Amino acid sequence: MATPDNISTLTRIRIPLKRGEFDEREFHAMPSLVRFLEEILPGAKTGVVEAAETPAAQMDTLLRKWNSGKPMAYSRAFSNLKPTARGVWEMKTADLRVFGWLWRPKVFIATFAGLADDYKSQDGNPPKESYAEARDRVVWTRDRLGLDPPNFVTGAYNALV
Amino acid sequence: MPSFNFDIGEKERAGSRFLSDVRDELQRALATEKSRRKITQQEIANLLETSRAVINRQIMGLENIGIKRVAEILWAIGWEPYFEARPIPEGENEFIRPAATTPREPDSDNRTARASALDDRKKNEKDKTTSAADLAYAE
């Protein structure tokens, strides 16, 4: 049996929660995302949107919402990429983009994360990576990870999240 | 099961989570009023004599929002803020401040928090044997 809890490639991401808050959803990460959290995020600055909070604080807010089961505003915080049948999801904040999939309802497997500016066209230049490329990276990784089938779930937002 | 504890530090967490809670509550109030009587950001901006873009950025968290503006936005939609402070129950504060009579070195809070974060990080270090193929692509 290969589940996110017993596959060595994945790391469960936890966050300190306040009293009265409990782990209601699971967030698992591929190694590249763990490195992003450890090495890139601490020094990351807000991008063109000039957000009030640092990217690290934004990630804390995002993880707290996900892990503690708080409402995730569809499209603003969590949305599926087209075509939706491929089951690739994006978590986002003002400065961050996290790509992955739902292995089971409320179980998110995060493949990688990047800064929002890298996914936007700026000064007439194309983004460093397109959403289509990001989606394909997630699918490529998912197909090779070896989790128990089905590889991912799709369905109504409220049932999945 | 390997796990990683993402921790931005207690002080930073306290500030940003409070801000996030305030914004969530503001957004909830706005969504409620929007579905009830179709109020728009433009109407709120008109009442507050500012632009819709400013209101939008403040609500979405792209611009710092002060407590005065929170109250003003709520006023504009017929709501009011409710705020209550309370002491953290004993034992639930991760970083216990030294007694006020104990001399403290400047910036000792930050250094203690950093040392604590470093310890957490060491705890999180683990041998990750990952399929080279998985990572080669994911990188």
Tab-separated table of C-alpha atoms in Angstrom:
chain	number	residue	atom	x	y	z
A	1	MET	CA	0.000	0.000	0.000
A	2	ALA	CA	1.493	3.352	-1.032
A	3	THR	CA	-0.090	6.341	0.622
A	4	PRO	CA	1.290	9.848	1.210
A	5	ASP	CA	2.000	8.839	4.791
A	6	ASN	CA	4.314	5.970	3.934
A	7	ILE	CA	5.980	6.999	0.687
A	8	SER	CA	9.458	8.316	1.444
A	9	THR	CA	9.446	10.930	-1.310
A	10	LEU	CA	6.718	12.910	0.396
A	11	THR	CA	6.957	15.069	3.501
A	12	ARG	CA	3.944	16.028	5.580
A	13	ILE	CA	3.962	19.792	6.071
A	14	ARG	CA	2.703	20.870	9.438
A	15	ILE	CA	2.237	24.264	10.948
A	16	PRO	CA	1.735	25.453	14.509
A	17	LEU	CA	-1.978	25.790	15.129
A	18	LYS	CA	-3.714	27.666	17.897
A	19	ARG	CA	-5.840	26.062	20.564
A	20	GLY	CA	-9.122	25.029	19.035
A	21	GLU	CA	-7.521	24.499	15.611
A	22	PHE	CA	-6.796	20.963	14.452
A	23	ASP	CA	-5.325	19.241	11.407
A	24	GLU	CA	-8.446	18.792	9.310
A	25	ARG	CA	-6.706	18.532	5.934
A	26	GLU	CA	-3.345	17.113	4.853
A	27	PHE	CA	-0.601	18.894	2.960
A	28	HIS	CA	2.195	16.695	1.596
A	29	ALA	CA	5.152	18.015	-0.338
A	30	MET	CA	7.668	16.778	-2.857
A	31	PRO	CA	11.318	17.474	-1.961
A	32	SER	CA	11.561	20.499	-4.253
A	33	LEU	CA	8.756	22.172	-2.337
A	34	VAL	CA	10.401	21.430	1.003
A	35	ARG	CA	13.555	23.078	-0.304
A	36	PHE	CA	11.502	26.054	-1.460
A	37	LEU	CA	10.137	26.423	2.078
A	38	GLU	CA	13.567	26.070	3.645
A	39	GLU	CA	15.810	27.935	1.270
A	40	ILE	CA	13.915	30.345	-0.946
A	41	LEU	CA	10.898	31.472	1.017
A	42	PRO	CA	12.697	32.926	4.061
A	43	GLY	CA	14.468	35.503	1.886
A	44	ALA	CA	11.716	36.070	-0.672
A	45	LYS	CA	10.347	39.585	-1.099
A	46	THR	CA	6.968	40.642	-2.377
A	47	GLY	CA	6.782	41.114	-6.131
A	48	VAL	CA	5.016	43.528	-8.434
A	49	VAL	CA	1.796	43.410	-6.419
A	50	GLU	CA	3.667	44.940	-3.449
A	51	ALA	CA	1.696	42.919	-0.931
A	52	ALA	CA	1.595	44.025	2.678
A	53	GLU	CA	2.722	40.629	3.988
A	54	THR	CA	5.980	38.828	3.216
A	55	PRO	CA	5.743	35.700	1.066
A	56	ALA	CA	6.689	33.623	4.140
A	57	ALA	CA	3.801	35.111	6.104
A	58	GLN	CA	1.516	34.477	3.126
A	59	MET	CA	2.587	30.823	3.119
A	60	ASP	CA	1.872	30.595	6.840
A	61	THR	CA	-1.631	31.956	6.232
A	62	LEU	CA	-2.205	29.579	3.335
A	63	LEU	CA	-1.012	26.496	5.216
A	64	ARG	CA	-2.972	27.442	8.299
A	65	LYS	CA	-6.162	27.765	6.270
A	66	TRP	CA	-5.604	24.468	4.502
A	67	ASN	CA	-4.405	22.397	7.431
A	68	SER	CA	-6.954	23.683	9.925
A	69	GLY	CA	-9.870	23.178	7.542
A	70	LYS	CA	-10.829	26.821	7.182
A	71	PRO	CA	-12.751	27.889	4.066
A	72	MET	CA	-10.567	28.199	0.968
A	73	ALA	CA	-12.076	30.785	-1.346
A	74	TYR	CA	-12.420	29.144	-4.754
A	75	SER	CA	-10.298	30.896	-7.401
A	76	ARG	CA	-8.799	33.318	-4.903
A	77	ALA	CA	-6.974	30.773	-2.745
A	78	PHE	CA	-7.450	27.408	-4.418
A	79	SER	CA	-8.496	26.566	-7.943
A	80	ASN	CA	-8.163	23.802	-10.500
A	81	LEU	CA	-6.286	24.370	-13.720
A	82	LYS	CA	-7.875	23.734	-17.070
A	83	PRO	CA	-8.598	21.201	-18.320
A	84	THR	CA	-10.084	20.347	-14.935
A	85	ALA	CA	-10.315	16.654	-15.814
A	86	ARG	CA	-6.537	16.410	-15.323
A	87	GLY	CA	-7.010	17.221	-11.669
A	88	VAL	CA	-4.220	19.771	-11.211
A	89	TRP	CA	-4.756	22.421	-8.580
A	90	GLU	CA	-3.153	25.697	-7.707
A	91	MET	CA	-2.967	27.254	-4.269
A	92	LYS	CA	-2.218	30.923	-4.421
A	93	THR	CA	-1.464	34.014	-2.431
A	94	ALA	CA	-0.515	37.477	-3.620
A	95	ASP	CA	3.087	36.382	-4.218
A	96	LEU	CA	3.028	32.595	-4.271
A	97	ARG	CA	1.834	29.825	-6.510
A	98	VAL	CA	1.780	26.223	-5.272
A	99	PHE	CA	0.938	23.481	-7.748
A	100	GLY	CA	-0.192	19.956	-6.987
A	101	TRP	CA	-3.145	17.620	-6.922
A	102	LEU	CA	-5.696	16.093	-4.599
A	103	TRP	CA	-4.890	12.441	-4.029
A	104	ARG	CA	-8.021	12.109	-1.963
A	105	PRO	CA	-10.472	14.754	-0.749
A	106	LYS	CA	-8.670	17.096	1.665
A	107	VAL	CA	-5.285	15.470	0.894
A	108	PHE	CA	-3.165	17.824	-1.212
A	109	ILE	CA	0.109	16.689	-2.748
A	110	ALA	CA	2.152	19.792	-3.520
A	111	THR	CA	4.646	19.217	-6.313
A	112	PHE	CA	6.420	22.562	-6.413
A	113	ALA	CA	5.954	26.230	-5.648
A	114	GLY	CA	7.102	29.439	-7.246
A	115	LEU	CA	6.812	33.168	-7.013
A	116	ALA	CA	3.719	34.600	-8.670
A	117	ASP	CA	5.788	36.979	-10.800
A	118	ASP	CA	7.386	33.985	-12.533
A	119	TYR	CA	3.966	33.073	-13.908
A	120	LYS	CA	3.117	36.525	-15.224
A	121	SER	CA	4.147	38.305	-18.396
A	122	GLN	CA	6.112	41.388	-17.496
A	123	ASP	CA	7.359	44.252	-19.638
A	124	GLY	CA	6.328	42.358	-22.741
A	125	ASN	CA	8.382	39.313	-21.751
A	126	PRO	CA	6.712	35.932	-21.433
A	127	PRO	CA	6.472	34.325	-17.977
A	128	LYS	CA	9.338	32.107	-16.853
A	129	GLU	CA	6.921	29.203	-16.830
A	130	SER	CA	3.440	28.990	-18.306
A	131	TYR	CA	0.501	27.495	-16.485
A	132	ALA	CA	0.392	24.727	-19.100
A	133	GLU	CA	4.004	23.825	-18.303
A	134	ALA	CA	3.296	23.894	-14.583
A	135	ARG	CA	0.278	21.664	-15.074
A	136	ASP	CA	2.322	19.196	-17.136
A	137	ARG	CA	5.059	19.065	-14.478
A	138	VAL	CA	2.476	18.121	-11.882
A	139	VAL	CA	0.988	15.396	-14.074
A	140	TRP	CA	4.450	14.043	-14.950
A	141	THR	CA	5.389	13.775	-11.285
A	142	ARG	CA	2.032	12.342	-10.270
A	143	ASP	CA	2.243	9.602	-12.888
A	144	ARG	CA	5.606	8.453	-11.533
A	145	LEU	CA	5.118	8.768	-7.810
A	146	GLY	CA	3.537	5.364	-7.365
A	147	LEU	CA	0.727	6.228	-4.973
A	148	ASP	CA	-2.173	3.819	-4.739
A	149	PRO	CA	-4.730	4.369	-7.476
A	150	PRO	CA	-6.694	6.342	-8.238
A	151	ASN	CA	-3.835	8.774	-8.713
A	152	PHE	CA	-6.085	11.739	-8.093
A	153	VAL	CA	-9.679	12.676	-7.433
A	154	THR	CA	-11.985	15.101	-9.194
A	155	GLY	CA	-15.460	16.260	-8.372
A	156	ALA	CA	-17.418	19.055	-6.777
A	157	TYR	CA	-15.328	21.662	-5.015
A	158	ASN	CA	-17.114	21.319	-1.695
A	159	ALA	CA	-16.697	17.562	-1.713
A	160	LEU	CA	-12.973	17.757	-2.441
A	161	VAL	CA	-11.935	20.696	-0.309
B	1	MET	CA	6.325	9.447	8.104
B	2	PRO	CA	8.662	12.383	7.416
B	3	SER	CA	7.274	15.725	8.402
B	4	PHE	CA	8.388	19.330	8.259
B	5	ASN	CA	7.191	21.994	10.604
B	6	PHE	CA	6.853	25.296	8.750
B	7	ASP	CA	7.341	28.033	11.288
B	8	ILE	CA	7.858	31.724	10.615
B	9	GLY	CA	8.331	32.485	14.297
B	10	GLU	CA	5.868	33.272	17.016
B	11	LYS	CA	5.981	37.061	16.742
B	12	GLU	CA	5.547	37.114	12.960
B	13	ARG	CA	2.859	34.468	13.191
B	14	ALA	CA	0.884	36.401	15.797
B	15	GLY	CA	0.808	39.522	13.644
B	16	SER	CA	0.130	38.002	10.257
B	17	ARG	CA	-2.519	35.589	11.502
B	18	PHE	CA	-4.425	38.313	13.277
B	19	LEU	CA	-4.342	40.346	10.086
B	20	SER	CA	-5.490	37.303	8.134
B	21	ASP	CA	-8.359	36.684	10.563
B	22	VAL	CA	-9.467	40.307	10.297
B	23	ARG	CA	-9.380	40.156	6.487
B	24	ASP	CA	-11.274	36.861	6.421
B	25	GLU	CA	-13.958	38.339	8.621
B	26	LEU	CA	-14.105	41.467	6.488
B	27	GLN	CA	-14.442	39.362	3.336
B	28	ARG	CA	-17.149	37.254	4.983
B	29	ALA	CA	-19.115	40.367	5.914
B	30	LEU	CA	-18.771	41.775	2.406
B	31	ALA	CA	-19.819	38.500	0.787
B	32	THR	CA	-22.847	38.338	3.063
B	33	GLU	CA	-23.934	41.867	2.208
B	34	LYS	CA	-23.164	41.389	-1.470
B	35	SER	CA	-25.471	38.401	-1.699
B	36	ARG	CA	-28.101	40.117	0.452
B	37	ARG	CA	-28.312	43.484	-1.303
B	38	LYS	CA	-25.787	43.454	-4.157
B	39	ILE	CA	-23.516	46.114	-2.683
B	40	THR	CA	-20.447	46.758	-4.827
B	41	GLN	CA	-16.881	47.781	-4.037
B	42	GLN	CA	-17.530	50.949	-6.031
B	43	GLU	CA	-20.378	51.896	-3.710
B	44	ILE	CA	-18.161	51.293	-0.692
B	45	ALA	CA	-15.402	53.348	-2.290
B	46	ASN	CA	-17.846	56.200	-2.935
B	47	LEU	CA	-18.956	56.203	0.692
B	48	LEU	CA	-15.341	56.253	1.853
B	49	GLU	CA	-14.313	58.824	-0.759
B	50	THR	CA	-11.604	56.707	-2.270
B	51	SER	CA	-11.163	54.557	-5.360
B	52	ARG	CA	-12.485	51.061	-5.930
B	53	ALA	CA	-8.932	49.888	-6.635
B	54	VAL	CA	-7.771	50.947	-3.176
B	55	ILE	CA	-10.702	49.222	-1.490
B	56	ASN	CA	-10.073	46.087	-3.524
B	57	ARG	CA	-6.372	45.983	-2.645
B	58	GLN	CA	-7.116	46.473	1.030
B	59	ILE	CA	-9.747	43.771	1.118
B	60	MET	CA	-7.617	41.323	-0.842
B	61	GLY	CA	-4.585	41.822	1.364
B	62	LEU	CA	-2.464	43.546	-1.238
B	63	GLU	CA	-2.305	46.737	0.747
B	64	ASN	CA	-1.829	47.273	4.430
B	65	ILE	CA	-5.109	47.905	6.139
B	66	GLY	CA	-5.354	49.787	9.398
B	67	ILE	CA	-7.948	49.137	12.043
B	68	LYS	CA	-9.595	52.497	11.267
B	69	ARG	CA	-10.147	51.495	7.651
B	70	VAL	CA	-11.514	48.095	8.746
B	71	ALA	CA	-14.132	49.891	10.810
B	72	GLU	CA	-14.882	52.301	7.965
B	73	ILE	CA	-15.450	49.529	5.422
B	74	LEU	CA	-17.707	47.708	7.848
B	75	TRP	CA	-19.579	50.955	8.515
B	76	ALA	CA	-20.076	51.379	4.779
B	77	ILE	CA	-21.917	48.063	4.587
B	78	GLY	CA	-23.832	48.515	7.821
B	79	TRP	CA	-21.675	46.313	10.018
B	80	GLU	CA	-19.365	47.058	12.911
B	81	PRO	CA	-16.197	45.431	14.211
B	82	TYR	CA	-16.071	43.543	17.446
B	83	PHE	CA	-12.689	43.135	19.083
B	84	GLU	CA	-11.659	41.523	22.316
B	85	ALA	CA	-8.186	40.955	23.760
B	86	ARG	CA	-7.412	38.279	26.297
B	87	PRO	CA	-4.320	36.806	27.923
B	88	ILE	CA	-2.892	33.648	26.402
B	89	PRO	CA	-3.667	30.799	28.796
B	90	GLU	CA	-0.634	29.762	30.789
B	91	GLY	CA	1.444	27.157	29.029
B	92	GLU	CA	0.162	27.982	25.543
B	93	ASN	CA	2.652	30.705	24.768
B	94	GLU	CA	5.543	29.034	22.972
B	95	PHE	CA	8.014	31.723	23.889
B	96	ILE	CA	7.826	32.659	27.533
B	97	ARG	CA	9.042	36.186	28.050
B	98	PRO	CA	11.406	36.632	30.977
B	99	ALA	CA	10.032	38.398	34.030
B	100	ALA	CA	9.965	42.150	33.618
B	101	THR	CA	12.559	42.565	36.361
B	102	THR	CA	15.102	40.419	34.529
B	103	PRO	CA	17.482	42.559	32.488
B	104	ARG	CA	17.359	41.525	28.889
B	105	GLU	CA	19.924	42.064	26.211
B	106	PRO	CA	18.720	44.090	23.250
B	107	ASP	CA	17.104	41.927	20.609
B	108	SER	CA	17.138	38.903	22.930
B	109	ASP	CA	13.611	37.991	21.825
B	110	ASN	CA	14.676	37.680	18.237
B	111	ARG	CA	17.800	35.711	19.027
B	112	THR	CA	15.890	33.259	21.195
B	113	ALA	CA	13.285	32.823	18.489
B	114	ARG	CA	15.995	32.292	15.890
B	115	ALA	CA	17.732	29.690	18.059
B	116	SER	CA	14.417	27.928	18.531
B	117	ALA	CA	13.753	27.996	14.794
B	118	LEU	CA	17.221	26.551	14.157
B	119	ASP	CA	16.533	23.690	16.572
B	120	ASP	CA	13.260	22.974	14.785
B	121	ARG	CA	15.045	23.007	11.477
B	122	LYS	CA	17.640	20.512	12.698
B	123	LYS	CA	14.848	18.285	13.915
B	124	ASN	CA	13.309	18.423	10.475
B	125	GLU	CA	16.461	17.425	8.692
B	126	LYS	CA	16.189	13.955	7.383
B	127	ASP	CA	17.601	11.698	4.804
B	128	LYS	CA	15.374	11.927	1.804
B	129	THR	CA	16.047	9.202	-0.665
B	130	THR	CA	14.136	10.348	-3.665
B	131	SER	CA	13.818	8.897	-7.077
B	132	ALA	CA	16.240	10.814	-9.248
B	133	ALA	CA	13.731	10.799	-12.075
B	134	ASP	CA	11.034	12.429	-9.940
B	135	LEU	CA	13.287	15.217	-8.889
B	136	ALA	CA	15.074	15.774	-12.147
B	137	TYR	CA	11.769	16.762	-13.658
B	138	ALA	CA	10.343	18.544	-10.653
B	139	GLU	CA	13.392	20.763	-10.364
